[in-house]
Coordinates of C-alpha atoms and ligand atoms in Angstrom, one line a residue:
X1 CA -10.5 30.6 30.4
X2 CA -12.1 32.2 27.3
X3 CA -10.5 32.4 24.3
X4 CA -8.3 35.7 23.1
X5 CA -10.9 37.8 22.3
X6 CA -8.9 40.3 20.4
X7 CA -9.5 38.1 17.0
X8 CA -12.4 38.8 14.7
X9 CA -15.8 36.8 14.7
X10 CA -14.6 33.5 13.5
X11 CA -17.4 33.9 10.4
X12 CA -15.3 37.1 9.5
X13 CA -12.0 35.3 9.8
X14 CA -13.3 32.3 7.8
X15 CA -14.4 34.6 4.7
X16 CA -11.2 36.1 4.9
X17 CA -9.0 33.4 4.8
X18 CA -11.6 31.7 2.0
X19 CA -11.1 35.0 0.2
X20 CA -7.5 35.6 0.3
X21 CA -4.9 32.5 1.9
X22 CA -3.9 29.5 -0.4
X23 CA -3.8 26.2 2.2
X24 CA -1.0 24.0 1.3
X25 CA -2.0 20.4 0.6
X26 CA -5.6 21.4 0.8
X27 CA -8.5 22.0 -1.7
X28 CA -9.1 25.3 -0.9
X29 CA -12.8 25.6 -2.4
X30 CA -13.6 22.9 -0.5
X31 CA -11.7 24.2 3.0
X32 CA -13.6 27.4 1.9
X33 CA -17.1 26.1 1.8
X34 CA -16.8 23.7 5.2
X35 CA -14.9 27.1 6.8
X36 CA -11.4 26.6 8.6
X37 CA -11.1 25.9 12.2
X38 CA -9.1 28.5 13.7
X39 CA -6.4 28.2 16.2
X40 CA -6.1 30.7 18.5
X41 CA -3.5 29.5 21.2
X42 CA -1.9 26.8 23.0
X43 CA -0.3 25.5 25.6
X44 CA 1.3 21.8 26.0
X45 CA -0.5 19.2 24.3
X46 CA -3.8 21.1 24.0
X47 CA -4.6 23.6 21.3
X48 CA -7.9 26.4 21.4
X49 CA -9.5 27.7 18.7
X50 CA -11.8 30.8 18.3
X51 CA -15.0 29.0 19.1
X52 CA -13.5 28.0 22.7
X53 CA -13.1 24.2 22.1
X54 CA -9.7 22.5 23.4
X55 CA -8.0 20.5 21.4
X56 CA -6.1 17.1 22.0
X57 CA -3.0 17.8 19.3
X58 CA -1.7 13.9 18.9
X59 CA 0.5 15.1 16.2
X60 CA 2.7 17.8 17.8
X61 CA 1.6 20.6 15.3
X62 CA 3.1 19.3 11.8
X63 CA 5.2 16.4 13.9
X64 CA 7.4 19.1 15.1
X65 CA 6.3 20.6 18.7
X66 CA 8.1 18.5 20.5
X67 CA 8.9 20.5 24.1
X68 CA 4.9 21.0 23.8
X69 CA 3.1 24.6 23.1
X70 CA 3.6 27.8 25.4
X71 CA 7.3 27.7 26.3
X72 CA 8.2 31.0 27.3
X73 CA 11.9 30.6 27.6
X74 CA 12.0 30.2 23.7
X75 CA 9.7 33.6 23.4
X76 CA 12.3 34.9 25.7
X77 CA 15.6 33.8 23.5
X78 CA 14.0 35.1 20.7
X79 CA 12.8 38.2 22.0
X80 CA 16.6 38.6 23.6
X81 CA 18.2 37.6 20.4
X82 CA 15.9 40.2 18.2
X83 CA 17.4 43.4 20.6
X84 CA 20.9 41.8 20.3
X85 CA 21.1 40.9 16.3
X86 CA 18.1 40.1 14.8
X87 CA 20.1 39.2 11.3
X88 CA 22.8 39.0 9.7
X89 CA 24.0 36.6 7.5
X90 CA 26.9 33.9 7.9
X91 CA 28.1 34.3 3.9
X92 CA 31.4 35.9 2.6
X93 CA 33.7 35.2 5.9
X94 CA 31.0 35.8 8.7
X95 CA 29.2 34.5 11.2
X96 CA 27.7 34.8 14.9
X97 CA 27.1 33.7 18.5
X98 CA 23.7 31.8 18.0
X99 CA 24.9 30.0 15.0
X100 CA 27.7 29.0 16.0
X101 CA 26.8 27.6 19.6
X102 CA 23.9 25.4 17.3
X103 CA 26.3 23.8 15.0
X104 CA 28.6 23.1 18.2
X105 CA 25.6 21.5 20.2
X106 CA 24.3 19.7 17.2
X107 CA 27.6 18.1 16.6
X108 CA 27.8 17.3 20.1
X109 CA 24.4 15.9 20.2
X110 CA 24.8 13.9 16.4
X111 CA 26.5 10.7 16.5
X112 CA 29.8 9.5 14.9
X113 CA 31.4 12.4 12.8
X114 CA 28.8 13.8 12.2
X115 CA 30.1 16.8 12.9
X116 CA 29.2 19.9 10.3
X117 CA 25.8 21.4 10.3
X118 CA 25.0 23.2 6.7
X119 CA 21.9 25.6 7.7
X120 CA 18.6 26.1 5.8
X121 CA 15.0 27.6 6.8
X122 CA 13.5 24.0 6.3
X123 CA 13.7 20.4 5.8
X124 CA 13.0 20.8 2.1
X125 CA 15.4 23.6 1.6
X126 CA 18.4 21.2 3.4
X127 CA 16.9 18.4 1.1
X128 CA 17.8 20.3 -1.7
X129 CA 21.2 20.9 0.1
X130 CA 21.5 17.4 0.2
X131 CA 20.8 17.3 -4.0
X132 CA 23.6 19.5 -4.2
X133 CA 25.9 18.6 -1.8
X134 CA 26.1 14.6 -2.7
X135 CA 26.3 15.4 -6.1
X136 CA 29.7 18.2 -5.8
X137 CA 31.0 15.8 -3.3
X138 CA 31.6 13.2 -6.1
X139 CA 31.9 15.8 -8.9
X140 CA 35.1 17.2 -6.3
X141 CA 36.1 13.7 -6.4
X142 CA 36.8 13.2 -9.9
X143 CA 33.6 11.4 -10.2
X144 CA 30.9 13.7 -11.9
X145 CA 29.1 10.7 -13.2
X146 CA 28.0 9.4 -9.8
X147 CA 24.8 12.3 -9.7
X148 CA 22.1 10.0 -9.2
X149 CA 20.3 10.1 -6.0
X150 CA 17.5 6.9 -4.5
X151 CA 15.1 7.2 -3.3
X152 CA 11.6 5.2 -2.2
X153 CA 8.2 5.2 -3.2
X154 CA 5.9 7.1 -0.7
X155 CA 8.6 8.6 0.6
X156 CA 8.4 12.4 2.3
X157 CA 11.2 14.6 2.0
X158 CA 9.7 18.0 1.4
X159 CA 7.8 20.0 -1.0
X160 CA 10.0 22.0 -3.1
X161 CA 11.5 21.2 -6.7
X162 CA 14.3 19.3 -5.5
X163 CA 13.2 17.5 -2.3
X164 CA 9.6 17.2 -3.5
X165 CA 11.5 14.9 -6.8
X166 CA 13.3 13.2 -4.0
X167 CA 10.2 12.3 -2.3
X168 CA 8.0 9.3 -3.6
X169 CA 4.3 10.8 -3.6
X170 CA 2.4 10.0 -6.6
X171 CA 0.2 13.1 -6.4
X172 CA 3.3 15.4 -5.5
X173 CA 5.0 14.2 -9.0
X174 CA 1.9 15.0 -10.9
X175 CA 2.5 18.5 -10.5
X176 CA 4.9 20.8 -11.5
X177 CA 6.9 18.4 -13.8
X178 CA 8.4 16.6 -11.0
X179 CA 10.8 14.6 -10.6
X180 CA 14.0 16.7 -11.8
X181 CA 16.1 13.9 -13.3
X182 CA 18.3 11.5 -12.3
X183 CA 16.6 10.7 -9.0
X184 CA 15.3 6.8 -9.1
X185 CA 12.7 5.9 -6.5
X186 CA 12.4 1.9 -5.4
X187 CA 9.6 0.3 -3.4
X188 CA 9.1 0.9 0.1
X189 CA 9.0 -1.5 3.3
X190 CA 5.1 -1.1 3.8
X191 CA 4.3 -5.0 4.4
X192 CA 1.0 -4.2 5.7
X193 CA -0.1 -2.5 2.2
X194 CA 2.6 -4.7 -0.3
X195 CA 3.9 -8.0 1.6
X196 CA 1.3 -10.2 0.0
X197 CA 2.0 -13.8 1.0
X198 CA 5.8 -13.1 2.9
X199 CA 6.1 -13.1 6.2
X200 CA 7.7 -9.5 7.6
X201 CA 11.5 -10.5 7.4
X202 CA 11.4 -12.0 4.3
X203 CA 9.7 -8.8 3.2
X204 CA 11.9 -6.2 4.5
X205 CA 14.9 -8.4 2.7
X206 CA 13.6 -8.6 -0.7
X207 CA 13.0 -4.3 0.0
X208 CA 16.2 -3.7 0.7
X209 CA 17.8 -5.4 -1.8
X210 CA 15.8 -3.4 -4.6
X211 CA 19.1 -1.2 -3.5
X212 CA 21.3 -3.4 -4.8
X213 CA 19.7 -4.1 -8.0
X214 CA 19.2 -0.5 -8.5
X215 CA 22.7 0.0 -7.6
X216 CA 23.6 -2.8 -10.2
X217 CA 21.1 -1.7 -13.0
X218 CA 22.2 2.0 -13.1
X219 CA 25.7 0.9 -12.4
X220 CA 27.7 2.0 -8.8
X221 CA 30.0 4.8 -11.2
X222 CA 26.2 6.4 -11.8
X223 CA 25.0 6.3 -8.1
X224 CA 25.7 9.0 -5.7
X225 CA 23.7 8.7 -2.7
X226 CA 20.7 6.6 -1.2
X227 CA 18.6 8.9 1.1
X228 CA 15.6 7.5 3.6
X229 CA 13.5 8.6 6.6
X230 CA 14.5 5.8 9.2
X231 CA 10.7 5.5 9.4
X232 CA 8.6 6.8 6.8
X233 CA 6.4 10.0 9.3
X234 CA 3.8 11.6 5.8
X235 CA 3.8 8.5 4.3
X236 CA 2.1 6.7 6.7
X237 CA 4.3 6.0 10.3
X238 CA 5.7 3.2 8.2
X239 CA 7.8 1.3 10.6
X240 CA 10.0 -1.2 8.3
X241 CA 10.8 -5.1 9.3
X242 CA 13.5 -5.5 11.7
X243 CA 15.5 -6.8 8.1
X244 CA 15.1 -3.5 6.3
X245 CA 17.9 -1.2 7.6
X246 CA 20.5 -3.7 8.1
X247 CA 20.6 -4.9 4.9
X248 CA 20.2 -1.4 3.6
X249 CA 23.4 -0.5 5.9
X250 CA 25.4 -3.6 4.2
X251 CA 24.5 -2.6 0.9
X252 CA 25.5 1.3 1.4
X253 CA 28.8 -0.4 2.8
X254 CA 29.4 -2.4 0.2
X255 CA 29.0 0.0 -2.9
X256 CA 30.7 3.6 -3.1
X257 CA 27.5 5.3 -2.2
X258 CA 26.6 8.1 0.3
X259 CA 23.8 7.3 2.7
X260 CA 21.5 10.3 4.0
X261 CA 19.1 10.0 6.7
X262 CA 16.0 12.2 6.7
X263 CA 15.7 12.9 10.4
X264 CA 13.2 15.9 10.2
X265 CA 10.5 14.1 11.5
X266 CA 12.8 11.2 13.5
X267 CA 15.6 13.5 14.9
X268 CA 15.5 15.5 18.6
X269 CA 13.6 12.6 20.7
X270 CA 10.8 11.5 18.3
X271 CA 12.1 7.5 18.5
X272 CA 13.4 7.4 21.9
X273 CA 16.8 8.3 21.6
X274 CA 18.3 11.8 19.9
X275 CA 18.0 10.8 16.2
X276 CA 16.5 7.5 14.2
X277 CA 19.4 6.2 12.7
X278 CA 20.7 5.6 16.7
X279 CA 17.1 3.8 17.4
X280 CA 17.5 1.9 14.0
X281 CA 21.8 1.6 14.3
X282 CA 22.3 3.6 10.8
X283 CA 25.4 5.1 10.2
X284 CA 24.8 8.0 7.5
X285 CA 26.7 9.9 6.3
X286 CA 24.6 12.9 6.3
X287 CA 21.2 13.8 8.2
X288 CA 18.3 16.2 7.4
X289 CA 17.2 17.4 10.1
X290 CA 14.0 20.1 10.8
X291 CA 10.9 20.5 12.3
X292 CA 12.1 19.0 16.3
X293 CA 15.2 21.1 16.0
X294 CA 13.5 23.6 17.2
X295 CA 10.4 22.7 18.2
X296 CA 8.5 24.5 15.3
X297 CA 8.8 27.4 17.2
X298 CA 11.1 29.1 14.6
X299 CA 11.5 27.7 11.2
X300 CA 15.3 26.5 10.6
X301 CA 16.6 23.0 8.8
X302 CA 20.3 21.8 8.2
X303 CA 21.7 18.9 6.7
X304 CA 24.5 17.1 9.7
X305 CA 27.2 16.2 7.9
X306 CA 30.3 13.5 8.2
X307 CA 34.1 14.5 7.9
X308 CA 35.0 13.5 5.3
X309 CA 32.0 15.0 3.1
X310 CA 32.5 18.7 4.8
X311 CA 36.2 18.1 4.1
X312 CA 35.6 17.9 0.5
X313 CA 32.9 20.1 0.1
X314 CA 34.7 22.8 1.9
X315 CA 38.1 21.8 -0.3
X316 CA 36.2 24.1 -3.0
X317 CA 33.6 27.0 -3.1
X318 CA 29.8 25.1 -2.5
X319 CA 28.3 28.2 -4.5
X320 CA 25.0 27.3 -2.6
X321 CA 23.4 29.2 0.6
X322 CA 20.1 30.9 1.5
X323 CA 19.6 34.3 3.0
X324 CA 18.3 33.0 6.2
X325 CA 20.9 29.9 6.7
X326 CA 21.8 29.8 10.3
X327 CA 19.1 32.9 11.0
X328 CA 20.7 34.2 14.4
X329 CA 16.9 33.8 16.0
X330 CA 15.6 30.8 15.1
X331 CA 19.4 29.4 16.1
X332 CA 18.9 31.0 19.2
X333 CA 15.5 29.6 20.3
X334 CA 16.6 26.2 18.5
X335 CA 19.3 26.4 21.4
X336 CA 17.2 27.2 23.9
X337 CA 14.9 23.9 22.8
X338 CA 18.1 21.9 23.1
X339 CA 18.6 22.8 26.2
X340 CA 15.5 22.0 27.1
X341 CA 15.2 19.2 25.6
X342 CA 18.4 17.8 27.3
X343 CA 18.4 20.0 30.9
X344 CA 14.3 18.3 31.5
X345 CA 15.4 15.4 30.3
X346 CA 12.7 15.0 27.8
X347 CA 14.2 12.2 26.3
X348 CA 14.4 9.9 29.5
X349 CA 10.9 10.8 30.0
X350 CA 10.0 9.4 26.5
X351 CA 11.8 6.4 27.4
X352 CA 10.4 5.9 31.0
X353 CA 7.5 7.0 30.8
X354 CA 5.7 8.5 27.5
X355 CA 6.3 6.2 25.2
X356 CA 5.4 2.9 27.1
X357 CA 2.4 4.8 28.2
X358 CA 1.5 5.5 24.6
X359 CA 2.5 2.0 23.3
X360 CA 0.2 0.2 26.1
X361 CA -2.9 2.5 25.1
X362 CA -2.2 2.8 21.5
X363 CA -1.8 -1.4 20.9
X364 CA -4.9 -1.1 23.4
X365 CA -7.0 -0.2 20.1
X366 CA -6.0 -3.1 18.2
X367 CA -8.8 -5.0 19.5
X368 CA -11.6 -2.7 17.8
X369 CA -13.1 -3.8 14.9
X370 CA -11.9 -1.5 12.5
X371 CA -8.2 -1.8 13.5
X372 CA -6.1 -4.3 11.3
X373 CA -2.6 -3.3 13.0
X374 CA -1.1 -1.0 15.4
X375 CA 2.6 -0.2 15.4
X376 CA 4.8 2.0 17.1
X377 CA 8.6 3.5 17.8
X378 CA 8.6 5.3 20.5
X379 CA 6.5 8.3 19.7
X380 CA 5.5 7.9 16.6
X381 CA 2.7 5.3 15.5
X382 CA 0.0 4.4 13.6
X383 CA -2.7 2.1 12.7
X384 CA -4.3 0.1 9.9
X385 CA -8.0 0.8 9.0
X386 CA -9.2 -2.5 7.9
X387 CA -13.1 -4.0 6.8
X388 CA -11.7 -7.0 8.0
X389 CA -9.4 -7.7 10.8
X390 CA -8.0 -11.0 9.5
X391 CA -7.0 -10.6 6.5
X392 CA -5.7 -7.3 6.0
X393 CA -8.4 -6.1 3.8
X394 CA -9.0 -3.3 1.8
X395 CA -12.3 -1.0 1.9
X396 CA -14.3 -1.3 -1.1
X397 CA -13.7 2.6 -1.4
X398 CA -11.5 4.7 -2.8
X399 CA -8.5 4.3 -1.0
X400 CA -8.2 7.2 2.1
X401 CA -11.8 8.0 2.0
X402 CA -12.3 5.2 5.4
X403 CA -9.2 7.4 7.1
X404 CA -10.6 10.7 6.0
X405 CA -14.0 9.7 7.9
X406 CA -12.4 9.0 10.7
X407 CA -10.3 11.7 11.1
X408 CA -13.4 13.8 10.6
X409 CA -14.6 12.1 13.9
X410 CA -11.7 12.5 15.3
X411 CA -11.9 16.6 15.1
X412 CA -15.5 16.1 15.7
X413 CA -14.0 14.8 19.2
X414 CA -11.6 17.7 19.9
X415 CA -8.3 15.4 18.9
X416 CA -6.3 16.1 15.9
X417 CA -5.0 12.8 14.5
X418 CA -4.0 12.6 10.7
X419 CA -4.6 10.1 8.3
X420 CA -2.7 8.9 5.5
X421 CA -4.8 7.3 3.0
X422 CA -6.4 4.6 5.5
X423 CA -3.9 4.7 8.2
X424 CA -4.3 7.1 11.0
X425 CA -1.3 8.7 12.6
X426 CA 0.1 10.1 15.7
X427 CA 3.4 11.6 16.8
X428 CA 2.4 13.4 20.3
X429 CA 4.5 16.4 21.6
X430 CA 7.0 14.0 23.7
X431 CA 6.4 16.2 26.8
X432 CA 2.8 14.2 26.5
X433 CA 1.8 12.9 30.5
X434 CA 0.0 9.6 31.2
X435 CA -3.0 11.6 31.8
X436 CA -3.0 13.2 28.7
X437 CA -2.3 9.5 27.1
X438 CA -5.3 8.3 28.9
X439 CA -7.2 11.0 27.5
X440 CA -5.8 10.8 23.9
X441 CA -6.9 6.8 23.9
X442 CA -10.8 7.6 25.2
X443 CA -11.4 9.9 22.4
X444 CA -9.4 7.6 19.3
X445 CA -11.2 5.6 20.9
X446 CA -15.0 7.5 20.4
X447 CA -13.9 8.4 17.0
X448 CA -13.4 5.2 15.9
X449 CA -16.4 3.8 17.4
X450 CA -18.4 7.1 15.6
X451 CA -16.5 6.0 12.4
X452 CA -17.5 2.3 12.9
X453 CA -21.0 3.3 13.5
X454 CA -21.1 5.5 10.2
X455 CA -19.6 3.3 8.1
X456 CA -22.7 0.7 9.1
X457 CA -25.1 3.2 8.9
X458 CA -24.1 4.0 5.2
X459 CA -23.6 0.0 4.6
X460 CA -19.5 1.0 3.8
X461 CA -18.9 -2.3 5.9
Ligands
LIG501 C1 8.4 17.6 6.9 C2 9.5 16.9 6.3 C3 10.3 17.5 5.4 C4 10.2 18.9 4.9 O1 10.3 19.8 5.9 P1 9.7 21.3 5.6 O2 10.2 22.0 6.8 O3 8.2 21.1 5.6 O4 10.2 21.8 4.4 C5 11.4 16.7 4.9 N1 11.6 15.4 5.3 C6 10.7 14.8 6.2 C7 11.0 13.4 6.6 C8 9.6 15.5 6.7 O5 8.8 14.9 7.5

């Protein structure tokens, strides 16, 4: 099937976007002189671009297509909901239909009492709900003190002012005169980069208590909340020692502080079950959630929130919002994603099906000789690049120049798989078949032998 041909020549749409678009988290003379690939369409797992390749998309988009591409029932819900109200918006004593069914189905959906969705266009725009919301709840409370917020190293929760302080990226901070203040950042649980000489438990102990001791340092009348993906997704697929999130959880017990889960990437199938903190038994107190909400078909974020924090925050006037909070489209084909989601039965097939699929193929690399580790939680996993399978070794490089090479084979070979740093990444659309598994593993597969091979060649290894 050739591709839309209704596009200009892809030389003419390169100089353009070289001329005139600004890439996020690229470096846009450099994108400019090597020329974007451009998408064109889509259609499950498989993306086309304007040159007619097809495209093996391992990472659901930006982690978030999980139904898979080409749905037409959500085109139709949005389509439908565009003639019916295509906005309006839910301040000063109104609301609608669409947003109200989604906070009723996401409350359903959510566990515990988690049962009050605040709306925003993104998982960094409810991140910075979160900033505002933990800090009002204690401030309400009779506790204005208790403002600051923890957070980890190498953490990803989203890239404005506010979320991209509460995130733990080096680079990120660099810019912009990030972080805002009063947000702390501790280690994070990445044994395979920082255990040293402790075994994984021990490891994912002594990590969790840097809570506590931040806790204790800053004093618990000075802490508000704690907030954490339940595995790190951008910083790496960082799956934390069995240890980690218990001890986390008794520590959040313990001391008057608010947890928050970051769900964006976790949340709506991506672990196996609806959200993370069910997979890794975490009871927050509120949860970001994004991206899998609706598929990425419509951009819409909201932060899930307990009883007892809605109760106070809605005890006063929470003189925060956004235009497009609870946008009666995107809640609409959101909807029709959950529905999908739930009526298909998308999550059984994860359970039954995809994800032991995936897990079989993807710890079926670990034998190859650049492969240190392989991990995995249900559909999200990654691996270790390593010069030496043994010991996990470091490249004599700079560090992410071994993942970048590989994920350049990895395009090379018509399969879009991230890396971060020198760990590559993948978090399928969860509709993913065993075929397409089988497929996904024969050209990681090629791409690490290609990178192998080059990294000889150039006596890297
Ligand atoms: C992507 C992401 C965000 C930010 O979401 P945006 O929609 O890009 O603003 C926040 N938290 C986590 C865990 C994410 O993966």
């Amino acid at each position: 099937m050739p591709a839309i041909t209704n596009h200009l020549p892809t030389a003419e749409l390169q100089a353009l976007d070289a001329a005139h678009h600004m890439h996020p988290f690229s470096a846009n003379a450099e994108l400019a002189e090597k020329g974007t690939r451009i998408i064109t369409r889509a259609k499950g797992v498989y993306l086309h671009d304007s040159e007619g390749n097809k495209i093996l998309d391992a990472m659901a988009g930006l982690w978030c297509v999980n139904i898979g591409y080409g749905r037409d029932e959500l085109a139709d819900a949005a389509a439908r909901q565009m003639r019916e109200l295509p906005y309006y918006n839910t301040f000063f004593m109104t609301s609608h239909a669409p947003v109200i069914a989604l906070a009723a189905k996401i409350a359903e959906l959510a566990p515990g009492d988690l049962n009050h969705v605040f709306f925003a266009g993104s998982g960094s725009e409810a991140n910075d709900t979160n900033i505002r919301m933990v800090r009002t709840y204690w401030a309400t409370k009779g506790k204005p003190t208790k403002s600051i917020i923890i957070s980890r190293k190498n953490a990803y929760h989203g890239s404005s002012v506010g979320s991209g302080s509460l995130g733990g990226m080096a680079p990120m901070h660099a810019q912009g005169g990030l972080p805002i203040p009063d947000i702390l950042h501790i280690n994070e649980p990445n044994w395979w980069a920082e255990g040293g000489d402790m075994d994984r438990d021990a490891f994912g102990l002594a990590r969790a208590q840097e809570l506590e001791q931040a806790i204790l340092e800053q004093g618990e009348d000075r802490v508000a909340a704690f907030i954490a993906e339940p595995i790190q997704g951008a910083g790496g697929v960082i799956i934390p020692p069995d240890t980690y999130w218990p001890e986390i959880q008794r520590i959040c017990d313990k001391y008057e502080i608010l947890l928050i889960a970051d769900e964006v990437i976790c949340g709506f199938g991506r672990t196996g079950n609806w959200f993370g903190s069910q997979t890794l038994d975490i009871k927050p107190h509120i949860m970001t959630i994004a991206k899998g909400l609706s598929s990425g078909y419509q951009p819409i974020g909201g932060s899930v929130v307990c009883d007892e924090v809605a109760e106070v925050i809605g005890s006063g006037e929470f003189n925060h919002g956004y235009t497009y909070s609870g946008h009666p489209v995107a809640c609409a084909v959101a909807l029709e994603n959950l529905r999908i989601l739930e009526e298909e039965n998308v999550i059984g097939h994860v359970q039954n099906v995809a994800a032991p699929a995936l897990h079989e193929m993807w710890h079926g690399l670990s034998d190859h000789p650049l492969v240190g580790e392989t991990t995995i939680v249900g559909m999200m996993g990654s691996l270790a690049l390593t010069p030496n399978k043994g010991s996990r070794a470091k490249f004599d490089m700079e560090p992410g120049t071994a993942g970048f090479m590989c994920r350049e084979r990895c395009f090379a070979n018509n399969l879009v798989m991230r890396h971060v740093y020198d760990r590559m990444v993948i978090s399928p659309p969860l509709v993913v078949t065993p075929e397409d598994i089988k497929e996904l593993g024969k050209r990681a597969r090629t791409a690490l032998d290609e990178c192998y091979a080059q990294m000889k060649d150039q006596n890297l290894i």
